[in-house]
mmCIF file of C-alpha atoms in Angstrom:
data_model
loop_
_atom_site.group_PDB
_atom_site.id
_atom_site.type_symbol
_atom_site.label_atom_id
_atom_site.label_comp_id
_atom_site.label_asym_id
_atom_site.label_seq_id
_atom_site.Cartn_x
_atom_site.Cartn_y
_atom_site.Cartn_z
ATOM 1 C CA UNK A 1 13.523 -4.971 -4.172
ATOM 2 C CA UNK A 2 16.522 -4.613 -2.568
ATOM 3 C CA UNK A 3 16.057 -2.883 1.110
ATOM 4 C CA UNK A 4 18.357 -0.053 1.764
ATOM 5 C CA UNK A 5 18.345 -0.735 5.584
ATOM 6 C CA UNK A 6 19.318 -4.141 7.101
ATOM 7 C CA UNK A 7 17.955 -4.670 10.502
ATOM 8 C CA UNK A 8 22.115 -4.772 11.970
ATOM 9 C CA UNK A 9 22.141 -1.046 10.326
ATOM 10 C CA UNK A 10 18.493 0.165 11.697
ATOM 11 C CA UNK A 11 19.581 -1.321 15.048
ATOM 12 C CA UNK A 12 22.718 1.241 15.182
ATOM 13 C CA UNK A 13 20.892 4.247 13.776
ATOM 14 C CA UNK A 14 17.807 4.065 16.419
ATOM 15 C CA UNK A 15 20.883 3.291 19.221
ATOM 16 C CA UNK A 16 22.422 6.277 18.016
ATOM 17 C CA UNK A 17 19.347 8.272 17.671
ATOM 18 C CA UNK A 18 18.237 7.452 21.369
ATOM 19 C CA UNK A 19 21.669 7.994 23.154
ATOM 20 C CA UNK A 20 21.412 11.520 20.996
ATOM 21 C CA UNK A 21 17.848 12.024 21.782
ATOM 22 C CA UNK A 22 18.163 13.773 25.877
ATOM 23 C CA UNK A 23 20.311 15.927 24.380
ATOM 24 C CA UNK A 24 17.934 17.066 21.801
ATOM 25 C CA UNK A 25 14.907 16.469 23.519
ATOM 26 C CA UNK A 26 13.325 20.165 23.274
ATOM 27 C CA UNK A 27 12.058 20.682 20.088
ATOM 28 C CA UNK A 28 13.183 23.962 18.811
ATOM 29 C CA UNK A 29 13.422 24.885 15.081
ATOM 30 C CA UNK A 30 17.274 24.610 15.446
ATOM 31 C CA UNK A 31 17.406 21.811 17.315
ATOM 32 C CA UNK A 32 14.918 19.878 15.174
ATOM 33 C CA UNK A 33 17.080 20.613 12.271
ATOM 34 C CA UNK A 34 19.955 19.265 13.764
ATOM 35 C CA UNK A 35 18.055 15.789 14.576
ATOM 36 C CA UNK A 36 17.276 16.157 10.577
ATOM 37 C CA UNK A 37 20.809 16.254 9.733
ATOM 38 C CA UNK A 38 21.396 13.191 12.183
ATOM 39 C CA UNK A 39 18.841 11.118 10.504
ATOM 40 C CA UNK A 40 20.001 12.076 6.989
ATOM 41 C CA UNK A 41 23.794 11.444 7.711
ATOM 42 C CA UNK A 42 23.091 8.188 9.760
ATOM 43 C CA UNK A 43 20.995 7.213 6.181
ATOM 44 C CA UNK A 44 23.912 7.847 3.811
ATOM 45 C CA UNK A 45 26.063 5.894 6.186
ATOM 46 C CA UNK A 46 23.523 3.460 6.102
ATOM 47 C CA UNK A 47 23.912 3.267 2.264
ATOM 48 C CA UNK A 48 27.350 2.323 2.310
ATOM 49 C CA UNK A 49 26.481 -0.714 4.631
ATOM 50 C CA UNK A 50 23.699 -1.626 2.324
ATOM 51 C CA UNK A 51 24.005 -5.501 1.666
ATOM 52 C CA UNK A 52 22.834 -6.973 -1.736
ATOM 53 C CA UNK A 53 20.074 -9.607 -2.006
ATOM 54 C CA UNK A 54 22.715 -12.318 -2.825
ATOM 55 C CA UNK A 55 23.991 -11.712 0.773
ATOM 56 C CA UNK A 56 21.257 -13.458 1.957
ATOM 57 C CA UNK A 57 20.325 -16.139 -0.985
ATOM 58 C CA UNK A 58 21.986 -18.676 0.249
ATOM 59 C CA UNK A 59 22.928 -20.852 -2.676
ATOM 60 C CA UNK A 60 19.500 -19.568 -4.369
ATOM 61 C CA UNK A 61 20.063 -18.117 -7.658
ATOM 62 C CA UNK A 62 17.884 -16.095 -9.655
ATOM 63 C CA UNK A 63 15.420 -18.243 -11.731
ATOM 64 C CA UNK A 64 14.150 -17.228 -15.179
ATOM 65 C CA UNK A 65 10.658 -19.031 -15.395
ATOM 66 C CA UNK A 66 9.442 -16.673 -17.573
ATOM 67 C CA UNK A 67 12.225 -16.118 -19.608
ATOM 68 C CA UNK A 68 12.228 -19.888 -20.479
ATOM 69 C CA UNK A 69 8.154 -19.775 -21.150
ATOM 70 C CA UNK A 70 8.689 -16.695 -23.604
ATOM 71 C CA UNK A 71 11.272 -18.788 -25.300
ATOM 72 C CA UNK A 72 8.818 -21.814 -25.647
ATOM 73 C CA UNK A 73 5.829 -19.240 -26.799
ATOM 74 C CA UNK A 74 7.941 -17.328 -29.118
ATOM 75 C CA UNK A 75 9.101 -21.085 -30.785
ATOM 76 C CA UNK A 76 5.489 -22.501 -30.858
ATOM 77 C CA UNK A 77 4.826 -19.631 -33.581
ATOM 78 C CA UNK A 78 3.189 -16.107 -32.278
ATOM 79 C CA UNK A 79 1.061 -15.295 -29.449
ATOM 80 C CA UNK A 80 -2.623 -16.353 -28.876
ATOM 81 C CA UNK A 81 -3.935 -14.875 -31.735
ATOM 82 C CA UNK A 82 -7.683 -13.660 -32.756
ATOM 83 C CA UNK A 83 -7.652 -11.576 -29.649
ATOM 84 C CA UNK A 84 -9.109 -8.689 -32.079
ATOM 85 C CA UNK A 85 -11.780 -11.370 -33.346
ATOM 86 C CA UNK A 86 -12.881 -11.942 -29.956
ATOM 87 C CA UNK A 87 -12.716 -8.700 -28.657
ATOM 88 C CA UNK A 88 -15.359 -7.955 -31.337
ATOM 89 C CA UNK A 89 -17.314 -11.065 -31.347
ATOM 90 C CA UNK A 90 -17.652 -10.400 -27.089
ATOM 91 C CA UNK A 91 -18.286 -6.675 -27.839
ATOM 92 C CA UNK A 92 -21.125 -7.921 -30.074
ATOM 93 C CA UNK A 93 -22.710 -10.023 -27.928
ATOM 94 C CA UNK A 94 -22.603 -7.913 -25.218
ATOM 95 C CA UNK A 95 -24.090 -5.195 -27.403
ATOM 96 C CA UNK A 96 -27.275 -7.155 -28.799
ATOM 97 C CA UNK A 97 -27.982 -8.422 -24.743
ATOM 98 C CA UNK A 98 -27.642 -5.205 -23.881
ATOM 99 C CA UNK A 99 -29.872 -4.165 -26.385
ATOM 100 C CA UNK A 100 -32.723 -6.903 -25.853
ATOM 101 C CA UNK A 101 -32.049 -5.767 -22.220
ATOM 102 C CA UNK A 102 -32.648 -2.706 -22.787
ATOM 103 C CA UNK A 103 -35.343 -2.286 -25.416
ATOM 104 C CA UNK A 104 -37.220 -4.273 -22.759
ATOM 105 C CA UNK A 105 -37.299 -1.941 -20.463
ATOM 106 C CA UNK A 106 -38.360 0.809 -22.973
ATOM 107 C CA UNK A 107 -41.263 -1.790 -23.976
ATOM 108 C CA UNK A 108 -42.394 -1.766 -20.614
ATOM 109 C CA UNK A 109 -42.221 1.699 -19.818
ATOM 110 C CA UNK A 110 -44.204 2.474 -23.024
ATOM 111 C CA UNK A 111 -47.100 -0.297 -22.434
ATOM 112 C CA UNK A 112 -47.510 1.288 -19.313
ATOM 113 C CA UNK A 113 -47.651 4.923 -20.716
ATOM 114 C CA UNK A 114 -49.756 3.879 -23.333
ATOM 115 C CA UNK A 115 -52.351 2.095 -20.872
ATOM 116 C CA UNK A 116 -52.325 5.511 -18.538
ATOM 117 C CA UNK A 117 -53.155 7.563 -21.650
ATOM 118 C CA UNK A 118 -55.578 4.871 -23.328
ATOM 119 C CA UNK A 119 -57.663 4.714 -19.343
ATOM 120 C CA UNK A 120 -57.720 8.695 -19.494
ATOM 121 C CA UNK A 121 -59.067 9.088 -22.622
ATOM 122 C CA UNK A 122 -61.775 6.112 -22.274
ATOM 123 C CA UNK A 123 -62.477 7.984 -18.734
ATOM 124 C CA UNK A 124 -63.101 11.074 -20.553
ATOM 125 C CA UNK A 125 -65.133 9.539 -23.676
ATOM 126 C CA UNK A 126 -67.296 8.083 -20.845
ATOM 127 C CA UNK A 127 -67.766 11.545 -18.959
ATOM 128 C CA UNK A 128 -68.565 13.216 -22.590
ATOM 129 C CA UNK A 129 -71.026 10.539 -23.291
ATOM 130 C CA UNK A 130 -73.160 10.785 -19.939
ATOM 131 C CA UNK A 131 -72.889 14.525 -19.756
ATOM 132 C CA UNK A 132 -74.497 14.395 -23.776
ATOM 133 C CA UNK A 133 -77.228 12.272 -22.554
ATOM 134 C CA UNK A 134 -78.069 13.910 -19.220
ATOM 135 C CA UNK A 135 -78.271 17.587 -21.526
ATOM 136 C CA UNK A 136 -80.609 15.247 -24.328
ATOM 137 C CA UNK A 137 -82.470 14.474 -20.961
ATOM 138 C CA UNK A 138 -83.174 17.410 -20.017
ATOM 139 C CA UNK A 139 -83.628 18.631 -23.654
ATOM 140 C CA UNK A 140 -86.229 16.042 -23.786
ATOM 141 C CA UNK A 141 -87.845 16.872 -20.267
ATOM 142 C CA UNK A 142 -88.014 21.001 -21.770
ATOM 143 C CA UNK A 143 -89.366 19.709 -25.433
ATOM 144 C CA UNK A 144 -92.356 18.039 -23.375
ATOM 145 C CA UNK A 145 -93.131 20.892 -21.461
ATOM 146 C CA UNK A 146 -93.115 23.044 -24.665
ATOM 147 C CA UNK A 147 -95.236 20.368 -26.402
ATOM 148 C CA UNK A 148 -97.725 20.201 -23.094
ATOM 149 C CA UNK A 149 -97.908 24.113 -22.870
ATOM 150 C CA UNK A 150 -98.837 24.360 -27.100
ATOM 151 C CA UNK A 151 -101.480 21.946 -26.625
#
């Protein structure tokens, strides 16, 4: 990119700007304005002064590298080619790990689930079974007493 400023050109506008600057040196809206016009005309002088990048090549011309490689690709035949094929292919791949990856972690989540609900509902099949045989307990200990009291 070619600079607008050379360093000669910002040397005379910040000279110029600082043997300008007592003068303007309170900052009213007026006066502001006119160190705004300063800047802007010392700029589009600037512009004029402007010096090309050639200037300053010094004997250096402007390769074209890549001009000569797109020549060389363009008479090999084509570009790379199968870039859709392997976009796909990679997309695929990426897909089915991702989906092993993932399916895992549903797997796991599930065991774990289904080990929570299968321990509550053994817990509570044990709790039925020795509340049934404390109330066939005491539904014996009753019978007995009936039996005792008939005879």
């Amino acid at each position: 990119m070619v600079s607008m400023f050379g360093p000669r050109s910002l040397q005379t506008i910040s000279s110029i700007i600082y043997s300008i600057d007592p003068i303007i040196r309170q900052r009213t809206p007026s006066k502001m304005k006119v160190r705004a016009l300063i800047l802007t005309v010392a700029a589009i002088a600037n512009s004029a002064f402007a010096q090309d990048y050639q200037d300053y090549a010094d004997g250096y011309e402007q390769d074209n590298l890549y001009q000569d490689y797109a020549m060389k690709q363009q008479e090999k035949g084509g570009g790379g080619g199968g870039g859709l094929v392997k976009s796909i292919g990679a997309f695929g791949i990426s897909y089915l790990i991702g989906a092993k990856v993932h399916s895992g972690r549903i797997s796991k989540k599930m065991k774990t689930k289904h080990l929570k609900d299968q321990k509550t509902l053994y817990t509570q099949y044990y709790n039925d079974v020795y509340r049934l045989e404390e109330q066939k307990a005491e539904q014996q200990a009753v019978i007995e007493q009936l039996q005792a009291a008939l005879a």
